[in-house]
Backbone as a printed PyTorch tensor [residue, N CA C, xyz], in Angstrom:
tensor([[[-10.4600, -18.0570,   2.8280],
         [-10.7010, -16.7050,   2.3380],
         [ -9.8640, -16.4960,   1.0800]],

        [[-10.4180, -15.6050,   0.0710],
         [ -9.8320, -15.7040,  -1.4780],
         [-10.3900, -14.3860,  -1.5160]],

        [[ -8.7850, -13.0770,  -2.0060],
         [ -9.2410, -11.7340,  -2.2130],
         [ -8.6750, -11.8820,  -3.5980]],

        [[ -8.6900, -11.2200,  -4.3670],
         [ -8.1100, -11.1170,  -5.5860],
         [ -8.2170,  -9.7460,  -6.0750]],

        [[ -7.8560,  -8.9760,  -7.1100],
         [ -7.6490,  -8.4040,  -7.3530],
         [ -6.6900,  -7.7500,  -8.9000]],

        [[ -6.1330,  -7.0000,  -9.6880],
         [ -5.2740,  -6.5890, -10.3660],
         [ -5.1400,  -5.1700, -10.4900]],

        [[ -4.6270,  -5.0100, -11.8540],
         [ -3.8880,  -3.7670, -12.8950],
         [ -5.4060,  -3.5090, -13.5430]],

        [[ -5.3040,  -1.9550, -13.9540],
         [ -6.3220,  -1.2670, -14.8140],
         [ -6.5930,  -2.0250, -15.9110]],

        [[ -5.1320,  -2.3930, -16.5400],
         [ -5.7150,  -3.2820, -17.8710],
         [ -5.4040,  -4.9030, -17.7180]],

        [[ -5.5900,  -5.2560, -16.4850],
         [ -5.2610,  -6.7420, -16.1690],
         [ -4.2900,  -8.0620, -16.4590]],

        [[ -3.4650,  -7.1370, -17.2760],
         [ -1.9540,  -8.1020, -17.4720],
         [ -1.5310,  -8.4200, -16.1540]],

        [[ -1.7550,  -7.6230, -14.9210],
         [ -1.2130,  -8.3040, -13.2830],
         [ -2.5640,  -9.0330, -13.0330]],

        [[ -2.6800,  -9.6660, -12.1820],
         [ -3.7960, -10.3630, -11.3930],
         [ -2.8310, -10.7830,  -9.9810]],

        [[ -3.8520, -10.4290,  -8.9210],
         [ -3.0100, -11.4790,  -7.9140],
         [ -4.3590, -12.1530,  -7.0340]],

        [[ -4.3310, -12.8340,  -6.0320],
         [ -4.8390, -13.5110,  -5.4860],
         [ -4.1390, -13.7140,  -3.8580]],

        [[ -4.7320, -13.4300,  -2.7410],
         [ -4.8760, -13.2420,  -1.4760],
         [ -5.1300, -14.5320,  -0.6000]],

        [[ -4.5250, -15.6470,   0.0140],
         [ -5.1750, -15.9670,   0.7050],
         [ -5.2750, -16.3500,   2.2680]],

        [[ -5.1820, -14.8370,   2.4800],
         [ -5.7670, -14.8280,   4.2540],
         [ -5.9210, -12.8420,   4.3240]],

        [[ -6.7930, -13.2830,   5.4300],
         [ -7.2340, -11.9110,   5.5930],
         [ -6.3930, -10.4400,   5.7790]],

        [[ -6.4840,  -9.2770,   5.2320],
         [ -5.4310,  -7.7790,   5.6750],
         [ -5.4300,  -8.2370,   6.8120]],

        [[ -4.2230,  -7.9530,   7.0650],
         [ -3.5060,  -7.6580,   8.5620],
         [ -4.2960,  -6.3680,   9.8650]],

        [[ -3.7300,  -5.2050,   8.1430],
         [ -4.3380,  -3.8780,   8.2030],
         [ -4.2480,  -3.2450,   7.1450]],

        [[ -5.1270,  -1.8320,   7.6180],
         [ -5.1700,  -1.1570,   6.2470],
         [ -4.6730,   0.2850,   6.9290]],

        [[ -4.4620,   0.7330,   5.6770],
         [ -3.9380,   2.4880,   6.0990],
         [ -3.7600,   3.1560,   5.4500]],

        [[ -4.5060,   5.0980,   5.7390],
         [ -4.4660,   5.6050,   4.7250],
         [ -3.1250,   6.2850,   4.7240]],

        [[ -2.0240,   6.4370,   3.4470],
         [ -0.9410,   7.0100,   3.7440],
         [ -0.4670,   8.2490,   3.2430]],

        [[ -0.3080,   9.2040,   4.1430],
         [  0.0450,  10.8750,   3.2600],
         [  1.4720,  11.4080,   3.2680]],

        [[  1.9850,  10.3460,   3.5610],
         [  3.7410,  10.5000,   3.1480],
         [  4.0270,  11.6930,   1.4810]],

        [[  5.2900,  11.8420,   1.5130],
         [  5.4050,  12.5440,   0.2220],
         [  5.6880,  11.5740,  -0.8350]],

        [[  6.2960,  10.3440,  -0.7760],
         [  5.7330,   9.5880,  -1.8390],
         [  4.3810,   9.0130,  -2.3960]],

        [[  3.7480,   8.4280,  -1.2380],
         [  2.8590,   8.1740,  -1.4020],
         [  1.6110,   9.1490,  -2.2630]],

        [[  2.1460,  10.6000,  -2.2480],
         [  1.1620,  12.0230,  -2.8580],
         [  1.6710,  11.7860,  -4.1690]],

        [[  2.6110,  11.3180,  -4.5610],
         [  3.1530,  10.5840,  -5.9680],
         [  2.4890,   9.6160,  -6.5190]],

        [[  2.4410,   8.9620,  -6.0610],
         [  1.5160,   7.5190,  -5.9940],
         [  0.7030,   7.7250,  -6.3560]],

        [[ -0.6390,   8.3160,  -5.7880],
         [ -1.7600,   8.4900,  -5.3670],
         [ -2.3280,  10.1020,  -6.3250]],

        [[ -1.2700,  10.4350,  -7.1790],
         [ -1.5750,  11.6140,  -8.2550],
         [ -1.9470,  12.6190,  -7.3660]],

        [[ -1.5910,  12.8650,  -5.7060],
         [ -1.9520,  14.3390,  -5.2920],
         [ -2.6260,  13.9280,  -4.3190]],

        [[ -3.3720,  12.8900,  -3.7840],
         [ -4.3710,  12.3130,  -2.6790],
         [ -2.6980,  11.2420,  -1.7600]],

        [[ -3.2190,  10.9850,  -1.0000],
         [ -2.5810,  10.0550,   0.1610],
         [ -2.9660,   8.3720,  -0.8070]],

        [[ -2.7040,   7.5720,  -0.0750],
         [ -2.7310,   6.1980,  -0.5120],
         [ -3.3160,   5.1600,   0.2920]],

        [[ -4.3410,   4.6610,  -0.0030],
         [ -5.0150,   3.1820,   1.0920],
         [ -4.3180,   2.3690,   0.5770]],

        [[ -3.0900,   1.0740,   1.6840],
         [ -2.7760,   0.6410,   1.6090],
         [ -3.0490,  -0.8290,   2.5770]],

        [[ -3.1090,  -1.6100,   1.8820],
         [ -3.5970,  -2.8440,   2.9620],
         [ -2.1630,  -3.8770,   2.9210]],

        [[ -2.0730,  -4.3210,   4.2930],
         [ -1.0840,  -5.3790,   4.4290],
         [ -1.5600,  -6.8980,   4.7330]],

        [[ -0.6660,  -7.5310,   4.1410],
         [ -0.9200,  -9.1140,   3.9440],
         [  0.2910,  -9.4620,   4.3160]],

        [[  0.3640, -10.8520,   4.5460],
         [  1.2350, -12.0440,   5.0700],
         [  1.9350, -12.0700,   3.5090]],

        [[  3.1730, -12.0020,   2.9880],
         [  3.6600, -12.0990,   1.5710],
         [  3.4420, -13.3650,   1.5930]],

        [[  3.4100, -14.4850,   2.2430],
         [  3.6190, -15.7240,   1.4830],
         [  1.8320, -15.8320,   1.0450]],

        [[  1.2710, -15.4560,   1.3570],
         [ -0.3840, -15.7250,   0.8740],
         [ -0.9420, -14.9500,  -0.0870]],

        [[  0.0880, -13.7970,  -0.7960],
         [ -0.2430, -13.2180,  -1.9590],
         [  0.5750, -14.2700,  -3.0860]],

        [[ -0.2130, -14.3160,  -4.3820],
         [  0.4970, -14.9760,  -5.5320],
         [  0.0560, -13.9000,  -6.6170]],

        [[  1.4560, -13.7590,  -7.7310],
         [  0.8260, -12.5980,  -8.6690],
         [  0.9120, -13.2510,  -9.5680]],

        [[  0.4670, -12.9820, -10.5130],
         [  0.3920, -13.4440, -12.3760],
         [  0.6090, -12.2490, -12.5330]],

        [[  1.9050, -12.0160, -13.9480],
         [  1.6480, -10.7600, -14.5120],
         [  3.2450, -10.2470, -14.3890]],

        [[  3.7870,  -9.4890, -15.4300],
         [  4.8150,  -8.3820, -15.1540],
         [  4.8380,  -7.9660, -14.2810]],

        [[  5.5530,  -7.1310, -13.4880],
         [  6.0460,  -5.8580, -12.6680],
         [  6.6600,  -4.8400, -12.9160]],

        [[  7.2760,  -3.8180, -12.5610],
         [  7.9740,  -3.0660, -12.7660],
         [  8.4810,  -2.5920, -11.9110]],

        [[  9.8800,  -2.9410, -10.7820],
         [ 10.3040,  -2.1460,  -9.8620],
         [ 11.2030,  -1.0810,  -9.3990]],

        [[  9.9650,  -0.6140,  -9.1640],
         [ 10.7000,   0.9740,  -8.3440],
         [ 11.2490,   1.6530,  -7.1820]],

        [[ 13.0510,   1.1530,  -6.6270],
         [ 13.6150,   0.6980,  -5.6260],
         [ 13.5580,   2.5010,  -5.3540]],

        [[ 13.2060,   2.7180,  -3.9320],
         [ 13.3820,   3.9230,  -3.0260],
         [ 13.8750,   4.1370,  -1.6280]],

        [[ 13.7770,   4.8170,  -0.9360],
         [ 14.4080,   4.7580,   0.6130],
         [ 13.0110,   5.9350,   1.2510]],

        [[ 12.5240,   4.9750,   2.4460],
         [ 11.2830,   5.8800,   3.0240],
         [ 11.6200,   6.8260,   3.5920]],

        [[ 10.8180,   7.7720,   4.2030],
         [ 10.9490,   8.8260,   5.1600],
         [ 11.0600,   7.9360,   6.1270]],

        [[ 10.7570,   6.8930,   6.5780],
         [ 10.8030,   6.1990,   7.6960],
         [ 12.5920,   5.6500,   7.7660]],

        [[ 13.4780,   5.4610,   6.2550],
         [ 14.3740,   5.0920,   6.4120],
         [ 14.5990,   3.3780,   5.5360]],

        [[ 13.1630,   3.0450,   5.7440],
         [ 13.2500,   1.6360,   5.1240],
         [ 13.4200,   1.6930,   3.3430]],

        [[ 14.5340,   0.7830,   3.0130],
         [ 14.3080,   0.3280,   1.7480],
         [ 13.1850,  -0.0790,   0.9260]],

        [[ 12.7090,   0.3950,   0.1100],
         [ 11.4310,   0.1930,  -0.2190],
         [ 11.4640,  -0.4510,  -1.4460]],

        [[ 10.5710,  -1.4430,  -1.6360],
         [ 10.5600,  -1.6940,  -3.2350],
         [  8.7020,  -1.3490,  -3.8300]],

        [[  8.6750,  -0.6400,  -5.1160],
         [  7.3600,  -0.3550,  -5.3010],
         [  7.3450,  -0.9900,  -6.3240]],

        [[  6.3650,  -1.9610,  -6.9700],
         [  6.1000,  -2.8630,  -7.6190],
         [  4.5010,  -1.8470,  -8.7950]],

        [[  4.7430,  -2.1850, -10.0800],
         [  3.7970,  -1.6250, -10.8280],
         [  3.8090,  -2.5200, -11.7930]],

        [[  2.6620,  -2.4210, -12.4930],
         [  2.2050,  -3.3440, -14.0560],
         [  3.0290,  -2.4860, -15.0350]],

        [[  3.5230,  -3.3290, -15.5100],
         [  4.4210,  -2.7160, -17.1340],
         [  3.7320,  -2.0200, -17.9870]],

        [[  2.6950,  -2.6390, -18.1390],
         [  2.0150,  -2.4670, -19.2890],
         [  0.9700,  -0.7030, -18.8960]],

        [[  0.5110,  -1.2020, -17.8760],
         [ -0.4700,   0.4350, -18.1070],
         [  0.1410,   1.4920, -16.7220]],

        [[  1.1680,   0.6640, -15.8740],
         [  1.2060,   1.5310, -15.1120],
         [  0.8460,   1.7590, -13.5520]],

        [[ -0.2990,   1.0860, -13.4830],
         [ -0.8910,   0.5590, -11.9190],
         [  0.1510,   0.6570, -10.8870]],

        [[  0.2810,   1.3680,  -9.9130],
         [  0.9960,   1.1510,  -8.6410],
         [ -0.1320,  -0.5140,  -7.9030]],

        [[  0.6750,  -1.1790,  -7.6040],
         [  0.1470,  -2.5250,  -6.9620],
         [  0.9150,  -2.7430,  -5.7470]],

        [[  2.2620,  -2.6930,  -5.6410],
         [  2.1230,  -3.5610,  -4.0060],
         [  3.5560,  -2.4520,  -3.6510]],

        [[  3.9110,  -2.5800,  -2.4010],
         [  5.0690,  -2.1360,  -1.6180],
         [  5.4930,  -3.0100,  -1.1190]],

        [[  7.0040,  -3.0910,  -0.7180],
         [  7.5920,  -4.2740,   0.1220],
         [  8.6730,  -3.6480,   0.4990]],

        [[  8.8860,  -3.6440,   1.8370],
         [ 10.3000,  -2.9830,   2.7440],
         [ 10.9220,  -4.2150,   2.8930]],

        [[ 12.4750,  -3.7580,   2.6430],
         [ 13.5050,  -4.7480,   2.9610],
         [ 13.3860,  -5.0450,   4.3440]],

        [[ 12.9290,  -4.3410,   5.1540],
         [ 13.2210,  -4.5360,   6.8320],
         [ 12.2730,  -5.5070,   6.9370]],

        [[ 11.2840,  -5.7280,   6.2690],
         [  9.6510,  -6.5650,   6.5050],
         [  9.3730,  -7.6730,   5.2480]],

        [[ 10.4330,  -8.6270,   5.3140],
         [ 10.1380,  -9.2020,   3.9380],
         [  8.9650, -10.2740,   4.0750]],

        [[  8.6290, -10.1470,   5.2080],
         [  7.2860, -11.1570,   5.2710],
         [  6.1920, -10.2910,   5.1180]],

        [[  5.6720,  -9.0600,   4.7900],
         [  4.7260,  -8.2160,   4.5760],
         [  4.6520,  -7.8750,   3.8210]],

        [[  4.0260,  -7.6790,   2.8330],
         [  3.3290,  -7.1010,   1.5590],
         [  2.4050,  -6.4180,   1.8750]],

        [[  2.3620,  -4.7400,   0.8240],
         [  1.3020,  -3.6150,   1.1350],
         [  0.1780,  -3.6490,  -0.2190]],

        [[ -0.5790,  -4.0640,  -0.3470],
         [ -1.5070,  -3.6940,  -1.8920],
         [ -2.2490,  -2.6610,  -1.5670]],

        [[ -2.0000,  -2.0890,  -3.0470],
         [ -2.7810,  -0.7120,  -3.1800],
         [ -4.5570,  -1.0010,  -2.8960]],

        [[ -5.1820,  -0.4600,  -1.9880],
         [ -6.4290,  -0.9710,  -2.2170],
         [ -7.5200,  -0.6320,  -2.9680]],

        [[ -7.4170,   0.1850,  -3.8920],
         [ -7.9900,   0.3620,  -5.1510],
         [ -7.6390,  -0.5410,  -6.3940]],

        [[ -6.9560,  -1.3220,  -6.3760],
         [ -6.4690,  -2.8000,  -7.5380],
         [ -7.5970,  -4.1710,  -6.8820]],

        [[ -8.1120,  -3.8850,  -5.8070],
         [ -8.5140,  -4.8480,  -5.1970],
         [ -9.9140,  -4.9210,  -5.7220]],

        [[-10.2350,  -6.1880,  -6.5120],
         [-11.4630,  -6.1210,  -7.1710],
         [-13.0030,  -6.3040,  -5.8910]],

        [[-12.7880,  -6.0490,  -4.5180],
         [-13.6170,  -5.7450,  -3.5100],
         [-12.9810,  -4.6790,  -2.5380]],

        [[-13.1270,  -3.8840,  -2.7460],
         [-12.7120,  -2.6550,  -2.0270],
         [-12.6930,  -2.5320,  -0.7270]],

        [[-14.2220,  -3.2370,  -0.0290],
         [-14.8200,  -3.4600,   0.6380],
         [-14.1420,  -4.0350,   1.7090]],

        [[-12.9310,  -4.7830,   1.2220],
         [-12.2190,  -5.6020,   2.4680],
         [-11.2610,  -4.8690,   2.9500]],

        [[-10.8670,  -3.6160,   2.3270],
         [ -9.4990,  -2.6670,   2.5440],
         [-10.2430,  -1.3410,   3.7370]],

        [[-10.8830,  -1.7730,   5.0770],
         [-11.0990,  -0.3760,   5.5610],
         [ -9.8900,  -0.1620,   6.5480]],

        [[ -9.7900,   0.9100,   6.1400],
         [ -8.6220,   1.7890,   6.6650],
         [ -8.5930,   1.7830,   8.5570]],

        [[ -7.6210,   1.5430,   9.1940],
         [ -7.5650,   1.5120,  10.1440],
         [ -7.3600,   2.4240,  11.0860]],

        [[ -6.3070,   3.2900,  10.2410],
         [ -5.4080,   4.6050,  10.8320],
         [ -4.8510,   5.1730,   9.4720]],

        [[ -4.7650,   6.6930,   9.8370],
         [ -3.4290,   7.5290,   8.6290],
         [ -2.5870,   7.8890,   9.2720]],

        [[ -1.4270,   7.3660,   8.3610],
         [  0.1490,   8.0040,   8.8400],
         [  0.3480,   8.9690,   7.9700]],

        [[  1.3250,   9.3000,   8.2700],
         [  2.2440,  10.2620,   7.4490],
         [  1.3320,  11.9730,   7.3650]],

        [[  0.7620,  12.2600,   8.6370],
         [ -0.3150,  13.5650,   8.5540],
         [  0.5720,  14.2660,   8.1400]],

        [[  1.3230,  14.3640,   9.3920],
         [  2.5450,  15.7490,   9.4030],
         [  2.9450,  16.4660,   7.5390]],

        [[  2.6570,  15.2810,   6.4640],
         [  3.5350,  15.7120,   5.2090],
         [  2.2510,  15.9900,   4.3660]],

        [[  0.8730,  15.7650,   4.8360],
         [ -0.3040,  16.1440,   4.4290],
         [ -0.5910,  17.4390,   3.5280]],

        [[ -1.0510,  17.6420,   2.8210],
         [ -1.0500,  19.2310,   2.5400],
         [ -2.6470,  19.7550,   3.3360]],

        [[ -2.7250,  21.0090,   3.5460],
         [ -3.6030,  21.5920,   4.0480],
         [ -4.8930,  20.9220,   3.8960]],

        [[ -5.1680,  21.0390,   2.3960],
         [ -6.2120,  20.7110,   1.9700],
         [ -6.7030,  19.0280,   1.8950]],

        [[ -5.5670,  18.0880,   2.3970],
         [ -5.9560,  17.0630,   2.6540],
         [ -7.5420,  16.6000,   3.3980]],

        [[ -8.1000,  15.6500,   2.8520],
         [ -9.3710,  14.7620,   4.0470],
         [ -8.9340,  13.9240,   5.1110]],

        [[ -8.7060,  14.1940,   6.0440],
         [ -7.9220,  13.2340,   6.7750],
         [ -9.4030,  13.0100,   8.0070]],

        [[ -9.4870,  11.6720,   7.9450],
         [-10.7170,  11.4030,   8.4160],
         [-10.4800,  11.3410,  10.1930]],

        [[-11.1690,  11.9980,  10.6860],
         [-10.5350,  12.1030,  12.2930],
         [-11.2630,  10.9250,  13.0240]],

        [[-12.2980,   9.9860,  12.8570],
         [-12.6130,   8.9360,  13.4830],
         [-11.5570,   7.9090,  13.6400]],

        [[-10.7580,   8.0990,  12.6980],
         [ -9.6790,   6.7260,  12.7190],
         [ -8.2130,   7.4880,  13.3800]],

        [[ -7.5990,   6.6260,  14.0310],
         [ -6.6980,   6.4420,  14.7800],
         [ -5.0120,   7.4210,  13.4140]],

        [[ -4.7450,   8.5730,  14.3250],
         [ -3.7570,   9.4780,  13.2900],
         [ -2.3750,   9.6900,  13.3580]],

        [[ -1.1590,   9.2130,  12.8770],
         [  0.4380,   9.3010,  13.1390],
         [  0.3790,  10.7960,  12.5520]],

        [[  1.2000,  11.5770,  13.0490],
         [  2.0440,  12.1260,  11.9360],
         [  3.3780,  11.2260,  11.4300]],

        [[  3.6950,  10.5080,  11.7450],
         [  5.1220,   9.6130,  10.9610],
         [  4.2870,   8.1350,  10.9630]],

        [[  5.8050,   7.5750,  10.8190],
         [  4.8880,   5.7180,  10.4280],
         [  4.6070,   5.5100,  11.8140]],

        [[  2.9680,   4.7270,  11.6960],
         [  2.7330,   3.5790,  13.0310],
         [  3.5500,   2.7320,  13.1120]],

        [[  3.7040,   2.1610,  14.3490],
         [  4.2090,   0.8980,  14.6720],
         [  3.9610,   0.2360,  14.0650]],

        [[  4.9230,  -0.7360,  13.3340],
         [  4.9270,  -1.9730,  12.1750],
         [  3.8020,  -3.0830,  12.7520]],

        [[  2.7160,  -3.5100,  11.3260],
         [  2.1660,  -4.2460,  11.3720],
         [  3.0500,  -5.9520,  11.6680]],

        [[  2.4260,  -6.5350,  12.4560],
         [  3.1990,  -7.7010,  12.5350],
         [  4.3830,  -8.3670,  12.0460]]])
């Protein structure tokens, strides 16, 4: 299996190879940063099976959950691309809108309701935290 993906203006590229773990939509208060005002689909991978080409830009934070966070972006235009918690250094999160098949990122569950704003879509068929789910593998 080969996902690939990048940045708006493609100075990042990365390449996937084994299937999301999971996906998830996230409405944390960073993530409403992220995501310009919407929540965030985020898909997780095995880190050793992502490879990137390309700059970064990292943006070290501390979650509502507590975890050290590192947020990874393209230099050049800006793209939010991946997350990585110090507690989980074998997991990698990609944004799933960089993902040049979208199609493989369906959302499993949303966390982070509780920080939702009113007017959020929070889709009620899928499985709902108000805080973080239990860590993907």
């Amino acid at each position: 299996m080969l996902i690939t993906g990048g940045c708006l203006c493609g100075a990042v590229r990365y390449e996937a190879t084994a299937a999301p773990i999971v996906t998830r939509v996230c409405w944390c208060r960073l993530c409403q940063y992220l995501g310009a005002g919407s929540g965030t689909v985020n898909t997780c991978f095995p880190t050793e099976a992502l490879t990137i080409q390309g700059e970064l830009t990292d943006f070290q934070s501390t979650a509502d959950s507590g975890s050290k966070m590192h947020r990874r972006f393209c230099r050049v235009c800006g793209t939010p691309l991946f997350s990585e918690a110090e507690s989980r250094p074998h997991l990698i999160f990609v944004r799933a809108g960089t993902l040049d098949d979208p199609e493989v990122a369906r959302p499993a569950a949303t966390i982070w309701t509780a920080q939702a704003p009113t007017w959020a879509c929070i889709d009620s068929r899928l499985q709902n935290f108000t805080q973080q789910a239990p860590p993907a593998r």
